[in-house]
Short mmCIF file of C-alpha atoms in Angstrom, two decimals:
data_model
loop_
_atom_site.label_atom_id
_atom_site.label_comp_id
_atom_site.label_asym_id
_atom_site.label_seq_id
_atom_site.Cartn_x
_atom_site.Cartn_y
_atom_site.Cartn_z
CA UNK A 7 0.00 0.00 0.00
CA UNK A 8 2.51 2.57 0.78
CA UNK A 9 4.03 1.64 -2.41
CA UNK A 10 0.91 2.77 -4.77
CA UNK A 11 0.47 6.04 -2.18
CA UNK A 12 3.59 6.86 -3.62
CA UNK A 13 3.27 6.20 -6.91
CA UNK A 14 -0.24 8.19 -6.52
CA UNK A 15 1.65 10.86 -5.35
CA UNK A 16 4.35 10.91 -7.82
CA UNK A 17 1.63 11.32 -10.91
CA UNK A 18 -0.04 13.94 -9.25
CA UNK A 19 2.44 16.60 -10.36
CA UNK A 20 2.43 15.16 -13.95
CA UNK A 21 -1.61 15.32 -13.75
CA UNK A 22 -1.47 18.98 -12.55
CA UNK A 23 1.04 19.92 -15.19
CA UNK A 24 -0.92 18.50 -17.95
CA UNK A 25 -4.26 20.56 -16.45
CA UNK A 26 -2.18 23.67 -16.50
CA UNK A 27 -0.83 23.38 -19.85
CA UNK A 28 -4.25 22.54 -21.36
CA UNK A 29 -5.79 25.40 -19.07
CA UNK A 30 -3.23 28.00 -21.02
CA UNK A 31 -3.65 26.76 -24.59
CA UNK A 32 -7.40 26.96 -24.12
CA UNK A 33 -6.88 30.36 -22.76
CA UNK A 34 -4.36 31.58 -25.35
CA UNK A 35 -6.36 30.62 -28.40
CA UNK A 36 -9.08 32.55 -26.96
CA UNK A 37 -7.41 35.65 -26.50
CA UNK A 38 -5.25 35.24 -29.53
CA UNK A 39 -8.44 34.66 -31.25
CA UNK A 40 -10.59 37.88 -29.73
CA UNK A 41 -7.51 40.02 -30.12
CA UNK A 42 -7.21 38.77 -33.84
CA UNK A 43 -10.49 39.81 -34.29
CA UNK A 44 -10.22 43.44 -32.69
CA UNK A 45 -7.34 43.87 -34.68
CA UNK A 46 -9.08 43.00 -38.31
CA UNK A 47 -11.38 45.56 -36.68
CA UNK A 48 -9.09 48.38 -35.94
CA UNK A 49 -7.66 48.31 -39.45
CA UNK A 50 -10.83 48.28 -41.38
CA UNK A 51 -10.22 44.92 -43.24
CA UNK A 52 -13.24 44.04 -45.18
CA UNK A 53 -16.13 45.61 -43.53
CA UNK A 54 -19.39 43.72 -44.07
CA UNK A 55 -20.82 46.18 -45.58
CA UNK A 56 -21.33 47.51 -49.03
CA UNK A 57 -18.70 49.25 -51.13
CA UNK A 58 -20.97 51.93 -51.93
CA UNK A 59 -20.96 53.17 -48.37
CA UNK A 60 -17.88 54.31 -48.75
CA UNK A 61 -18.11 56.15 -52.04
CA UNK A 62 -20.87 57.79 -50.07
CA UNK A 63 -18.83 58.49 -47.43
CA UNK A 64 -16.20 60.17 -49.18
CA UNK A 65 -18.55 62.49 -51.82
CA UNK A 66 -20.99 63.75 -48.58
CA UNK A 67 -18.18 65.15 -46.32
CA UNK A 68 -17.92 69.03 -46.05
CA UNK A 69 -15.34 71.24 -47.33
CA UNK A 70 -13.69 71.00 -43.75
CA UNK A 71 -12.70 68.16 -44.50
CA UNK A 72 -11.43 67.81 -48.33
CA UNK A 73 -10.79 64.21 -50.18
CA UNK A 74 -10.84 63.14 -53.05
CA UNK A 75 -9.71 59.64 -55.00
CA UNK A 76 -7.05 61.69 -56.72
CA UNK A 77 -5.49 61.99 -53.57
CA UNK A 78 -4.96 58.11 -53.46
CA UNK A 79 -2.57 56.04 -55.36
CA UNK A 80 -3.05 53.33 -57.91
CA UNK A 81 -6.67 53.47 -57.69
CA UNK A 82 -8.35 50.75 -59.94
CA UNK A 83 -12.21 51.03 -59.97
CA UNK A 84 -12.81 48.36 -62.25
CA UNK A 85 -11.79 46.66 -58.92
CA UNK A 86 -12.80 46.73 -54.59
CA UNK A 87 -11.14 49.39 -53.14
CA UNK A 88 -10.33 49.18 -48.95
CA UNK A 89 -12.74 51.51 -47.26
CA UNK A 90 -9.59 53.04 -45.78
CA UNK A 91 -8.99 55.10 -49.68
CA UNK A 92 -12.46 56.46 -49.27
CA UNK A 93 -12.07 57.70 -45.53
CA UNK A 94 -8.77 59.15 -46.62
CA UNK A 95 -6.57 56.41 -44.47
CA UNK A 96 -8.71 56.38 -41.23
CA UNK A 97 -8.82 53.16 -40.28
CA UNK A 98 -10.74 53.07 -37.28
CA UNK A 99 -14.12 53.50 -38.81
CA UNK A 100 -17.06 51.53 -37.75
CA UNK A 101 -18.60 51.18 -40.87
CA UNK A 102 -21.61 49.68 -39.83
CA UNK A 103 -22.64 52.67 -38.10
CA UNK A 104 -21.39 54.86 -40.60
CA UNK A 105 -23.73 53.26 -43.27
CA UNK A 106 -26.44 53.39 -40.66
CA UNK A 107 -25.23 57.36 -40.35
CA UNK A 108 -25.57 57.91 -44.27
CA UNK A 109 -28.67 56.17 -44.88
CA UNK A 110 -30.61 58.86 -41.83
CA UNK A 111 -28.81 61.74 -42.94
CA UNK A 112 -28.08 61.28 -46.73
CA UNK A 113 -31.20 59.27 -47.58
CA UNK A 114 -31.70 60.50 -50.85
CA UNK A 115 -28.48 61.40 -53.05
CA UNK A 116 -28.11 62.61 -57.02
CA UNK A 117 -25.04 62.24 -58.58
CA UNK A 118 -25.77 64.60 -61.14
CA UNK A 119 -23.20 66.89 -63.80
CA UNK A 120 -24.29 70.64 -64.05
CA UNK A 121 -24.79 70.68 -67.72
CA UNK A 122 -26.95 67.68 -68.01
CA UNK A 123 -30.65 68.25 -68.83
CA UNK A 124 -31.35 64.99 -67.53
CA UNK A 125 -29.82 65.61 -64.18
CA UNK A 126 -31.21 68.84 -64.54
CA UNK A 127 -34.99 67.36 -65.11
CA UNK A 128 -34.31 65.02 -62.35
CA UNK A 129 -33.38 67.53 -59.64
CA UNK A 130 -35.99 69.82 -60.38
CA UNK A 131 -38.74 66.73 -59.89
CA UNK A 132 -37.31 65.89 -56.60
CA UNK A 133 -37.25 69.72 -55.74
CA UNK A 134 -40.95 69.57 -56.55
CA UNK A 135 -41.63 66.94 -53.41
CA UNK A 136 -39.26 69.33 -51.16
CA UNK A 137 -37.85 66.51 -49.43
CA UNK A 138 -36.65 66.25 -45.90
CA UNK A 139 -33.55 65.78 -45.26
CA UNK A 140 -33.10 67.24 -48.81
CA UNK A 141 -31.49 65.21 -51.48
CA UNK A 142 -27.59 65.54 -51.07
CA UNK A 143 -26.53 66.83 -54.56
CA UNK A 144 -23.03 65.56 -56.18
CA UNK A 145 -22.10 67.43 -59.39
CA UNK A 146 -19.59 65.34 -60.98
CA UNK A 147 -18.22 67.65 -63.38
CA UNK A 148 -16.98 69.74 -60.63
CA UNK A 149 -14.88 67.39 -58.88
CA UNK A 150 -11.47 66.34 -59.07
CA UNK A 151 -11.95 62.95 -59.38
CA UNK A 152 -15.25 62.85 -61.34
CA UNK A 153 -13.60 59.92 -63.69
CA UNK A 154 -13.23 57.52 -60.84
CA UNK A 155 -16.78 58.59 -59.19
CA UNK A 156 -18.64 57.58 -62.69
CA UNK A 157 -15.98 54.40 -62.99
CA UNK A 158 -17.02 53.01 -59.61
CA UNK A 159 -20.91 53.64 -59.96
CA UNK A 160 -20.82 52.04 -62.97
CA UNK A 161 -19.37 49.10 -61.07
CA UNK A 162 -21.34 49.23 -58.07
CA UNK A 163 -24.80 50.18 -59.65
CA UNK A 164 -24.62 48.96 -63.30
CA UNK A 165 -25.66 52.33 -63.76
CA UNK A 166 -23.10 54.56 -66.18
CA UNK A 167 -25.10 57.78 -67.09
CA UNK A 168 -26.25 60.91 -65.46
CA UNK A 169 -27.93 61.52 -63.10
CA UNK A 170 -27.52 58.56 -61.00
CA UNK A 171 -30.25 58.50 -58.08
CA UNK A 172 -29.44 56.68 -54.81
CA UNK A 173 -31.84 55.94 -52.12
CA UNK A 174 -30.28 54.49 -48.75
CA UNK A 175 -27.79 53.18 -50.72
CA UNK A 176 -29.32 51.69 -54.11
CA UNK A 177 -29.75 53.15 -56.88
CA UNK A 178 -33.30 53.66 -58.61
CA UNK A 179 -31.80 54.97 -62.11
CA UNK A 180 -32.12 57.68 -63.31
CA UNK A 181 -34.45 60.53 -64.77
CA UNK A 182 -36.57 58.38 -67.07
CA UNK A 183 -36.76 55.84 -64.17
CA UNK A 184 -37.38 59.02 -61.37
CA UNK A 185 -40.57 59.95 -63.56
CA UNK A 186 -41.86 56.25 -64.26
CA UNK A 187 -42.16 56.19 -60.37
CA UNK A 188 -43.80 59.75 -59.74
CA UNK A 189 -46.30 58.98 -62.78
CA UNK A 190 -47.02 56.07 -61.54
CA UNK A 191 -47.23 57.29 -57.94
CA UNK A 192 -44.55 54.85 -56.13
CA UNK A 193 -42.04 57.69 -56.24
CA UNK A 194 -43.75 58.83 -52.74
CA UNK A 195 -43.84 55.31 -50.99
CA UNK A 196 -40.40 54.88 -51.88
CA UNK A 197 -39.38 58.29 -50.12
CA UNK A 198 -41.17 57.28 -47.25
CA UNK A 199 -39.85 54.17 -46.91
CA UNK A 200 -36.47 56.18 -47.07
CA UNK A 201 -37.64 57.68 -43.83
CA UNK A 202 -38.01 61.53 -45.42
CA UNK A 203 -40.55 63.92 -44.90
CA UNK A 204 -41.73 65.56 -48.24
CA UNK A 205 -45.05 67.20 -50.10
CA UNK A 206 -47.67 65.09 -51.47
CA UNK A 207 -47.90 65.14 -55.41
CA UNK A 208 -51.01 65.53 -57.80
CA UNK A 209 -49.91 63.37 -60.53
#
C-alpha cells in the first residue's frame, strides 16, 4: 500500500502539469483569437458592408474636410477598393454605423453633372416633393476625381449615365426611371420608406 500512495503521489504533479498546460492553450487561443479579431477591426479589413458606403462616405463630407480619390494612389475602380482610400486612411471607422449614419442623414443622393438636362430634369422633380432631409446633390463635373466617381458607380450600380439617383444606398436609375415612379405614384412610398418627410404630389 505505501508503495501505490507513492506512486499516486508521484503522478499527481504530472496530472497537474498536464491541467495547467491545457488550461493555457485553451486560454491563449481565446485571446489570440478575440484580439485577432479586434485587430481586423481596428484596421478596417473588409467591412461587411457595401462598397458603396464608402463612395458615399467620401462624396458627402464638407469642405472641412477635403478628399478626393485623386489623392490616393493606384486606384483601380474596375476593382474593390479598402474603405480606408475612401475615408482618406482612417482606419478606425465603424462602418456599420457609418452606413447606418448615411442612410438617416443622406437618404436621398443625385449624382448629377451641371450641364446635363437629364440631371437637370431630375433635380428639379425631386425639388418639386421638397424633401426632408433634402437630397444631397453631387455634381460630378466639378470634382477632381469625377472619372473615378462615374468608374465606380458604374461598377457598383450597373448604372453609367447621369444623373444617377441613390436611395439608402441603391440606386433607382435615373431621370426616365425618377418619372416612371412619380407617374405612376410609387415615387412617394419609396421616399417614405427612405424615412423623409416631403409634399404630397397631384400626378
Amino acid at each position: 500500500m505505501p508503495a501505490l500512495f507513492s506512486s499516486s503521489r508521484r503522478g499527481r504533479p504530472l496530472l497537474l502539469v498536464a491541467l495547467a498546460t491545457f488550461a493555457l492553450v485553451f486560454l491563449a487561443r481565446n485571446v489570440f483569437s478575440s484580439s485577432r479579431h479586434k485587430i481586423a477591426n481596428y484596421l478596417g479589413s473588409k467591412p461587411k458592408v457595401n462598397e458603396i458606403y464608402g463612395l458615399l462616405y467620401l462624396v458627402t463630407r464638407g469642405a472641412e474636410q477635403p478628399h478626393t480619390l485623386s489623392d490616393a494612389v493606384d486606384v483601380d475602380p474596375k476593382k474593390p477598393i479598402d474603405f480606408s482610400v475612401y475615408s482618406g486612411g482612417k482606419r478606425w471607422i465603424d462602418w456599420k454605423k457609418e452606413a447606418q449614419r448615411l442612410d438617416d442623414d443622406f437618404p436621398i443622393i443625385v449624382f448629377s453633372k451641371t450641364y446635363c438636362p437629364y440631371s437637370k430634369r431630375a433635380k428639379n422633380l425631386l425639388a418639386s416633393y421638397d424633401i426632408q432631409p433634402s437630397p444631397h446633390i453631387v455634381e460630378v463635373d466639378l470634382r477632381g476625381d469625377g472619372a473615378l466617381v462615374k468608374a465606380l458607380l458604374t461598377r457598383m450600380t450597373g448604372r453609367g449615365t447621369f444623373p444617377n439617383i441613390l436611395v439608402r444606398g441603391r440606386s433607382i436609375g435615373g431621370s426616365d426611371d425618377l418619372f416612371s415612379l412619380h407617374e405612376s405614384s410609387k415615387l412617394a412610398q419609396i421616399l417614405q420608406d427612405a424615412g423623409t418627410e416631403f409634399r404630397t404630389q397631384d400626378v
